[in-house]
Amino acid sequence: MKVIKFGGSSLASANQLEKVLNIVKSDPDRRFVVVSAPGKRSADDTKVTDALIKYYRDYVAGNDVTKRQDWIINRYAAMVEELGLRPAILEKISKSIKKLATLPIEENDFLYDTFLAAGENNNAKLIAAYFSQNGVEARYVHPREAGIVVTSEPGNARILPSSYDKIEELADGDEVLVIPGFFGVTKDDQICTFSRGGSDVTGSIIAAGVKADLYENFTDVNGIFAAHPGVIHKPHSIPELTYREMRELAYAGFSVLHDEALIPAYRGKIPLVIKNTNNPDHPGTKIILKHTTHAFPVVGIAADSGFVSINMSKYLMNREVGFGRKLLEVLEELNISWEHMPTGIDDLSIVLRQRELTPIKEQEILRQLTQKLEVDTADIEHDLSIIMIVGENMKSHVGVTATAAKALSDNNINIQMLSQGSSEVSIMFVIKSEQEKEALKALYAAFFEKKEN
Amino acid sequence: MKVIKFGGSSLASANQLEKVLNIVKSDPDRRFVVVSAPGKRSADDTKVTDALIKYYRDYVAGNDVTKRQDWIINRYAAMVEELGLRPAILEKISKSIKKLATLPIEENDFLYDTFLAAGENNNAKLIAAYFSQNGVEARYVHPREAGIVVTSEPGNARILPSSYDKIEELADGDEVLVIPGFFGVTKDDQICTFSRGGSDVTGSIIAAGVKADLYENFTDVNGIFAAHPGVIHKPHSIPELTYREMRELAYAGFSVLHDEALIPAYRGKIPLVIKNTNNPDHPGTKIILKHTTHAFPVVGIAADSGFVSINMSKYLMNREVGFGRKLLEVLEELNISWEHMPTGIDDLSIVLRQRELTPIKEQEILRQLTQKLEVDTADIEHDLSIIMIVGENMKSHVGVTATAAKALSDNNINIQMLSQGSSEVSIMFVIKSEQEKEALKALYAAFFEKKEN
């Protein structure tokens, strides 16, 4: 049993929907189809979701909304026509879109969510109809019916753990169920959307709920690249990734799936695969709990800029009980989140994102370090980048650090900081941002290009 | 102007004292001589300080102390005779030793300190007399006269900052001043000893007080070795070391001088040299604030066992504000000092000394990690060693990390953790203790042996 989710670009046109149909048809295990709202057909197109936002704004502002409604309905109508669907489905969609402009504006915390969710919701109806008309026994299922009951937090819904029992019942039956992504319903039957990760969250929830064998997430790329394609020419896509590796890569700038969207699947131990709707034969990137092979010590290399380090030293710091805690309290009082805390004996650095600081906060930190923590020296270094070399199998490969450090050293890139944790899912290098691209190239060459020769 | 301090083994016999005399005579800048109590003359000899402890115990127990007194007085008498000193000095020493057994026992917090300090105090008298009789214009100076006023903490005295003004006045005059190490006097004129570092502290205080050009610390080794001579065959001695490097090496097992003893000299920016009384022409190891040369990126490699790491992982840990602080609070509540905290994204380790833990504390930590901090996994790894590669100039030498990691990797030594701080005074490796010696050999070979070829 598989849960399959399609993103907006996979559902933007009749041409794309045909691919989707073939993908679903080609494997009878694909029983749950989670869909996004129609995406852009071309670079200058408008996403249905963005059109709904404009519709919402005009409605609450009391403006005429006819044009907004027409644009959205026409968007679906074009697909209905191209796909040769029966007119009844367009009727339903049209009604649903128009009905939005009759909902109460005052004291309606869920109005914005309800507008937004209409993109996914009507697309699911259309796709179920398309499937049914083309030899797939399919049925549209509203999240209410699916049992996706969420917290009453508009724009930031979280699944209630009690939902999973009802969702599990979806596993009974033979039909293909088409479920709109991006939203659930509250206990008071209000539409409430997820924050980040949108439809990916729904797919993840359904996969965990029905205890799927696989959660297939179809996008428009051949899985996740081992390094940023903007820096590395044609990087190879990663065949297999663990959830933990995914997290480390996401941290340093990879952004195919939002990692919070993966929590239900992760907790449910459901393997996930990221595939390409336009190239479904490509194996894509599988995200699993444990590696099945030990072939690749390093799965990917990510880099992210915008880091800062606060460095301090104090003679006999190491003997001072509570120094670290006091330091973290200073940061917490200033509402500053930190990322890493590499320590020497009498030296300590805090690595954090530049956005956490302002010139005034920086002054205040230095003042408190000197006055409250009585450090001997303190400074703040800007424009740093973090490079993460990620791979759970590194721990069984002595020498990854040596290879990485040598690659950087050979290219005259100075390592500002280096941290290799006991988990060894990743090795983290901090370097000057001006050397980030160069470093990424050197490391990619050291770990991937040699192998391909 | 130089302050020169001699340790117990340099002052154990007439033969040793002749060397001391020649050292003092050979440089007219050597104006302040700080002395320890006489050390062992042979492996089965008793130190004067240990004899004083026995004398103290018998005295407070109400036992006959005549034999104890005699042993100590004879110890000095042997030197007086061998050196051909006038009998008046032995008279003085004898009186001073006997007088101890007349001091009040009840309500005398400083009795033990007064007994102990007699070893240094009488040795200073003897040495001053010896110098005077051999062409050095010398004078014995009691710490009271020198102005070494300390806190009233028996066995743990700390210098009062106000002392330094009086100490500075010692700089006036031409005589060589012989000052007993190890103790000062309280405001109430009680003898009070320093804790760790003993006479080294006095030397450090006098050097800072008189603003010496150099603090010479004479021992029985040719300075500080670059690695442990028990593991590395004839390691070379380090020509130049910064205070910060000294601290890092001391942390991981080097123990020539106690680092707390160096604080006054460090704060006073006084350079220090560790030399060998038995080989005074050897340049020894100079400890300074800043390197004068860039020749050696790595000055020394230290290793220490008895470390443990507490490893934990939690999906999305990195997003959890305050996780680190909460963790440190758990440790602080259990009264556990930690050393390092390397972090991944969803992983975090705490490195600490094994002696901080008990099986019950380990269980409690794991329980709190699971229940309070809700981590996904947690474990404790024992029998770890820390290896520190130390050198302030490493930061200007790209490739030290690569060389070190390669040396370990070539010898099949797995790096459990690696932390290179922003200060780059040191690189810290955590490895399994069973591989410590092997690792030390591999690193010593990589950084020192190649150079000598």
mmCIF file with all atom_site columns, C-alpha atoms in Angstrom, chain B residues 181-280:
data_model
loop_
_atom_site.group_PDB
_atom_site.id
_atom_site.type_symbol
_atom_site.label_atom_id
_atom_site.label_alt_id
_atom_site.label_comp_id
_atom_site.label_asym_id
_atom_site.label_entity_id
_atom_site.label_seq_id
_atom_site.pdbx_PDB_ins_code
_atom_site.Cartn_x
_atom_site.Cartn_y
_atom_site.Cartn_z
_atom_site.occupancy
_atom_site.B_iso_or_equiv
_atom_site.pdbx_formal_charge
_atom_site.auth_seq_id
_atom_site.auth_comp_id
_atom_site.auth_asym_id
_atom_site.auth_atom_id
_atom_site.pdbx_PDB_model_num
ATOM 1   C CA . GLY B 1 181 ? 57.999 29.809 48.778 1.00 0.00 ? 181 GLY B CA 1
ATOM 2   C CA . PHE B 1 182 ? 54.657 28.174 49.516 1.00 0.00 ? 182 PHE B CA 1
ATOM 3   C CA . PHE B 1 183 ? 53.207 30.589 52.085 1.00 0.00 ? 183 PHE B CA 1
ATOM 4   C CA . GLY B 1 184 ? 52.228 34.108 52.953 1.00 0.00 ? 184 GLY B CA 1
ATOM 5   C CA . VAL B 1 185 ? 50.946 35.832 56.081 1.00 0.00 ? 185 VAL B CA 1
ATOM 6   C CA . THR B 1 186 ? 47.379 36.852 56.820 1.00 0.00 ? 186 THR B CA 1
ATOM 7   C CA . LYS B 1 187 ? 46.379 40.339 57.959 1.00 0.00 ? 187 LYS B CA 1
ATOM 8   C CA . ASP B 1 188 ? 46.443 38.881 61.502 1.00 0.00 ? 188 ASP B CA 1
ATOM 9   C CA . ASP B 1 189 ? 50.022 37.758 60.917 1.00 0.00 ? 189 ASP B CA 1
ATOM 10  C CA . GLN B 1 190 ? 49.268 34.050 60.674 1.00 0.00 ? 190 GLN B CA 1
ATOM 11  C CA . ILE B 1 191 ? 51.237 31.723 58.403 1.00 0.00 ? 191 ILE B CA 1
ATOM 12  C CA . CYS B 1 192 ? 48.931 30.516 55.627 1.00 0.00 ? 192 CYS B CA 1
ATOM 13  C CA . THR B 1 193 ? 49.960 28.215 52.765 1.00 0.00 ? 193 THR B CA 1
ATOM 14  C CA . PHE B 1 194 ? 48.953 28.189 49.112 1.00 0.00 ? 194 PHE B CA 1
ATOM 15  C CA . SER B 1 195 ? 47.133 25.120 47.895 1.00 0.00 ? 195 SER B CA 1
ATOM 16  C CA . ARG B 1 196 ? 48.317 23.723 44.626 1.00 0.00 ? 196 ARG B CA 1
ATOM 17  C CA . GLY B 1 197 ? 51.478 24.892 42.978 1.00 0.00 ? 197 GLY B CA 1
ATOM 18  C CA . GLY B 1 198 ? 53.181 25.685 46.286 1.00 0.00 ? 198 GLY B CA 1
ATOM 19  C CA . SER B 1 199 ? 56.405 27.610 45.805 1.00 0.00 ? 199 SER B CA 1
ATOM 20  C CA . ASP B 1 200 ? 55.622 28.209 42.131 1.00 0.00 ? 200 ASP B CA 1
ATOM 21  C CA . VAL B 1 201 ? 52.856 30.541 43.306 1.00 0.00 ? 201 VAL B CA 1
ATOM 22  C CA . THR B 1 202 ? 55.296 32.581 45.388 1.00 0.00 ? 202 THR B CA 1
ATOM 23  C CA . GLY B 1 203 ? 57.694 32.895 42.481 1.00 0.00 ? 203 GLY B CA 1
ATOM 24  C CA . SER B 1 204 ? 54.846 33.954 40.246 1.00 0.00 ? 204 SER B CA 1
ATOM 25  C CA . ILE B 1 205 ? 53.665 36.561 42.786 1.00 0.00 ? 205 ILE B CA 1
ATOM 26  C CA . ILE B 1 206 ? 57.139 38.013 43.320 1.00 0.00 ? 206 ILE B CA 1
ATOM 27  C CA . ALA B 1 207 ? 57.747 38.131 39.558 1.00 0.00 ? 207 ALA B CA 1
ATOM 28  C CA . ALA B 1 208 ? 54.483 39.997 39.007 1.00 0.00 ? 208 ALA B CA 1
ATOM 29  C CA . GLY B 1 209 ? 55.112 42.249 42.016 1.00 0.00 ? 209 GLY B CA 1
ATOM 30  C CA . VAL B 1 210 ? 58.608 43.393 41.109 1.00 0.00 ? 210 VAL B CA 1
ATOM 31  C CA . LYS B 1 211 ? 57.664 43.443 37.413 1.00 0.00 ? 211 LYS B CA 1
ATOM 32  C CA . ALA B 1 212 ? 60.477 41.065 36.601 1.00 0.00 ? 212 ALA B CA 1
ATOM 33  C CA . ASP B 1 213 ? 61.771 40.712 33.075 1.00 0.00 ? 213 ASP B CA 1
ATOM 34  C CA . LEU B 1 214 ? 61.754 36.953 33.510 1.00 0.00 ? 214 LEU B CA 1
ATOM 35  C CA . TYR B 1 215 ? 60.539 34.352 35.968 1.00 0.00 ? 215 TYR B CA 1
ATOM 36  C CA . GLU B 1 216 ? 62.948 31.418 35.907 1.00 0.00 ? 216 GLU B CA 1
ATOM 37  C CA . ASN B 1 217 ? 61.554 28.215 37.285 1.00 0.00 ? 217 ASN B CA 1
ATOM 38  C CA . PHE B 1 218 ? 64.317 25.649 37.897 1.00 0.00 ? 218 PHE B CA 1
ATOM 39  C CA . THR B 1 219 ? 63.311 21.999 38.018 1.00 0.00 ? 219 THR B CA 1
ATOM 40  C CA . ASP B 1 220 ? 65.025 18.718 37.251 1.00 0.00 ? 220 ASP B CA 1
ATOM 41  C CA . VAL B 1 221 ? 63.939 18.435 33.576 1.00 0.00 ? 221 VAL B CA 1
ATOM 42  C CA . ASN B 1 222 ? 65.048 20.237 30.439 1.00 0.00 ? 222 ASN B CA 1
ATOM 43  C CA . GLY B 1 223 ? 61.762 22.091 30.128 1.00 0.00 ? 223 GLY B CA 1
ATOM 44  C CA . ILE B 1 224 ? 58.468 20.722 28.879 1.00 0.00 ? 224 ILE B CA 1
ATOM 45  C CA . PHE B 1 225 ? 58.428 17.811 26.466 1.00 0.00 ? 225 PHE B CA 1
ATOM 46  C CA . ALA B 1 226 ? 56.362 17.944 23.287 1.00 0.00 ? 226 ALA B CA 1
ATOM 47  C CA . ALA B 1 227 ? 54.760 14.617 24.207 1.00 0.00 ? 227 ALA B CA 1
ATOM 48  C CA . HIS B 1 228 ? 54.753 12.185 27.112 1.00 0.00 ? 228 HIS B CA 1
ATOM 49  C CA . PRO B 1 229 ? 58.198 10.530 27.419 1.00 0.00 ? 229 PRO B CA 1
ATOM 50  C CA . GLY B 1 230 ? 56.500 7.369  28.693 1.00 0.00 ? 230 GLY B CA 1
ATOM 51  C CA . VAL B 1 231 ? 54.937 6.888  25.264 1.00 0.00 ? 231 VAL B CA 1
ATOM 52  C CA . ILE B 1 232 ? 57.262 8.707  22.880 1.00 0.00 ? 232 ILE B CA 1
ATOM 53  C CA . HIS B 1 233 ? 60.929 7.738  22.970 1.00 0.00 ? 233 HIS B CA 1
ATOM 54  C CA . LYS B 1 234 ? 63.007 10.836 23.828 1.00 0.00 ? 234 LYS B CA 1
ATOM 55  C CA . PRO B 1 235 ? 60.525 13.519 22.824 1.00 0.00 ? 235 PRO B CA 1
ATOM 56  C CA . HIS B 1 236 ? 62.106 16.892 22.147 1.00 0.00 ? 236 HIS B CA 1
ATOM 57  C CA . SER B 1 237 ? 61.551 19.663 24.651 1.00 0.00 ? 237 SER B CA 1
ATOM 58  C CA . ILE B 1 238 ? 59.458 22.613 23.562 1.00 0.00 ? 238 ILE B CA 1
ATOM 59  C CA . PRO B 1 239 ? 61.549 25.778 23.086 1.00 0.00 ? 239 PRO B CA 1
ATOM 60  C CA . GLU B 1 240 ? 58.673 28.247 23.322 1.00 0.00 ? 240 GLU B CA 1
ATOM 61  C CA . LEU B 1 241 ? 55.153 27.980 24.618 1.00 0.00 ? 241 LEU B CA 1
ATOM 62  C CA . THR B 1 242 ? 52.423 30.540 25.196 1.00 0.00 ? 242 THR B CA 1
ATOM 63  C CA . TYR B 1 243 ? 50.447 30.618 28.413 1.00 0.00 ? 243 TYR B CA 1
ATOM 64  C CA . ARG B 1 244 ? 47.377 29.523 26.493 1.00 0.00 ? 244 ARG B CA 1
ATOM 65  C CA . GLU B 1 245 ? 49.209 26.588 24.967 1.00 0.00 ? 245 GLU B CA 1
ATOM 66  C CA . MET B 1 246 ? 50.512 25.647 28.400 1.00 0.00 ? 246 MET B CA 1
ATOM 67  C CA . ARG B 1 247 ? 46.920 25.602 29.671 1.00 0.00 ? 247 ARG B CA 1
ATOM 68  C CA . GLU B 1 248 ? 45.757 23.331 26.882 1.00 0.00 ? 248 GLU B CA 1
ATOM 69  C CA . LEU B 1 249 ? 48.637 20.918 27.436 1.00 0.00 ? 249 LEU B CA 1
ATOM 70  C CA . ALA B 1 250 ? 48.115 20.960 31.202 1.00 0.00 ? 250 ALA B CA 1
ATOM 71  C CA . TYR B 1 251 ? 44.455 20.104 30.632 1.00 0.00 ? 251 TYR B CA 1
ATOM 72  C CA . ALA B 1 252 ? 45.309 16.924 28.819 1.00 0.00 ? 252 ALA B CA 1
ATOM 73  C CA . GLY B 1 253 ? 47.794 15.539 31.263 1.00 0.00 ? 253 GLY B CA 1
ATOM 74  C CA . PHE B 1 254 ? 50.947 17.702 31.173 1.00 0.00 ? 254 PHE B CA 1
ATOM 75  C CA . SER B 1 255 ? 51.931 18.633 34.707 1.00 0.00 ? 255 SER B CA 1
ATOM 76  C CA . VAL B 1 256 ? 55.234 20.471 34.994 1.00 0.00 ? 256 VAL B CA 1
ATOM 77  C CA . LEU B 1 257 ? 53.798 23.577 36.582 1.00 0.00 ? 257 LEU B CA 1
ATOM 78  C CA . HIS B 1 258 ? 50.361 23.894 38.030 1.00 0.00 ? 258 HIS B CA 1
ATOM 79  C CA . ASP B 1 259 ? 48.515 26.359 35.850 1.00 0.00 ? 259 ASP B CA 1
ATOM 80  C CA . GLU B 1 260 ? 46.851 28.192 38.722 1.00 0.00 ? 260 GLU B CA 1
ATOM 81  C CA . ALA B 1 261 ? 50.354 28.993 39.978 1.00 0.00 ? 261 ALA B CA 1
ATOM 82  C CA . LEU B 1 262 ? 50.933 30.892 36.772 1.00 0.00 ? 262 LEU B CA 1
ATOM 83  C CA . ILE B 1 263 ? 48.004 33.280 37.108 1.00 0.00 ? 263 ILE B CA 1
ATOM 84  C CA . PRO B 1 264 ? 49.950 36.164 38.777 1.00 0.00 ? 264 PRO B CA 1
ATOM 85  C CA . ALA B 1 265 ? 52.746 35.921 36.189 1.00 0.00 ? 265 ALA B CA 1
ATOM 86  C CA . TYR B 1 266 ? 50.212 35.613 33.365 1.00 0.00 ? 266 TYR B CA 1
ATOM 87  C CA . ARG B 1 267 ? 48.227 38.626 34.530 1.00 0.00 ? 267 ARG B CA 1
ATOM 88  C CA . GLY B 1 268 ? 51.468 40.544 35.073 1.00 0.00 ? 268 GLY B CA 1
ATOM 89  C CA . LYS B 1 269 ? 52.603 39.596 31.542 1.00 0.00 ? 269 LYS B CA 1
ATOM 90  C CA . ILE B 1 270 ? 55.862 38.193 32.898 1.00 0.00 ? 270 ILE B CA 1
ATOM 91  C CA . PRO B 1 271 ? 57.577 35.665 30.639 1.00 0.00 ? 271 PRO B CA 1
ATOM 92  C CA . LEU B 1 272 ? 58.561 32.445 32.344 1.00 0.00 ? 272 LEU B CA 1
ATOM 93  C CA . VAL B 1 273 ? 61.211 29.875 31.598 1.00 0.00 ? 273 VAL B CA 1
ATOM 94  C CA . ILE B 1 274 ? 61.360 26.309 32.863 1.00 0.00 ? 274 ILE B CA 1
ATOM 95  C CA . LYS B 1 275 ? 64.976 25.191 33.201 1.00 0.00 ? 275 LYS B CA 1
ATOM 96  C CA . ASN B 1 276 ? 67.008 22.322 34.588 1.00 0.00 ? 276 ASN B CA 1
ATOM 97  C CA . THR B 1 277 ? 69.207 22.931 37.644 1.00 0.00 ? 277 THR B CA 1
ATOM 98  C CA . ASN B 1 278 ? 71.329 19.971 36.563 1.00 0.00 ? 278 ASN B CA 1
ATOM 99  C CA . ASN B 1 279 ? 71.712 21.282 33.017 1.00 0.00 ? 279 ASN B CA 1
ATOM 100 C CA . PRO B 1 280 ? 71.502 25.073 33.254 1.00 0.00 ? 280 PRO B CA 1
#
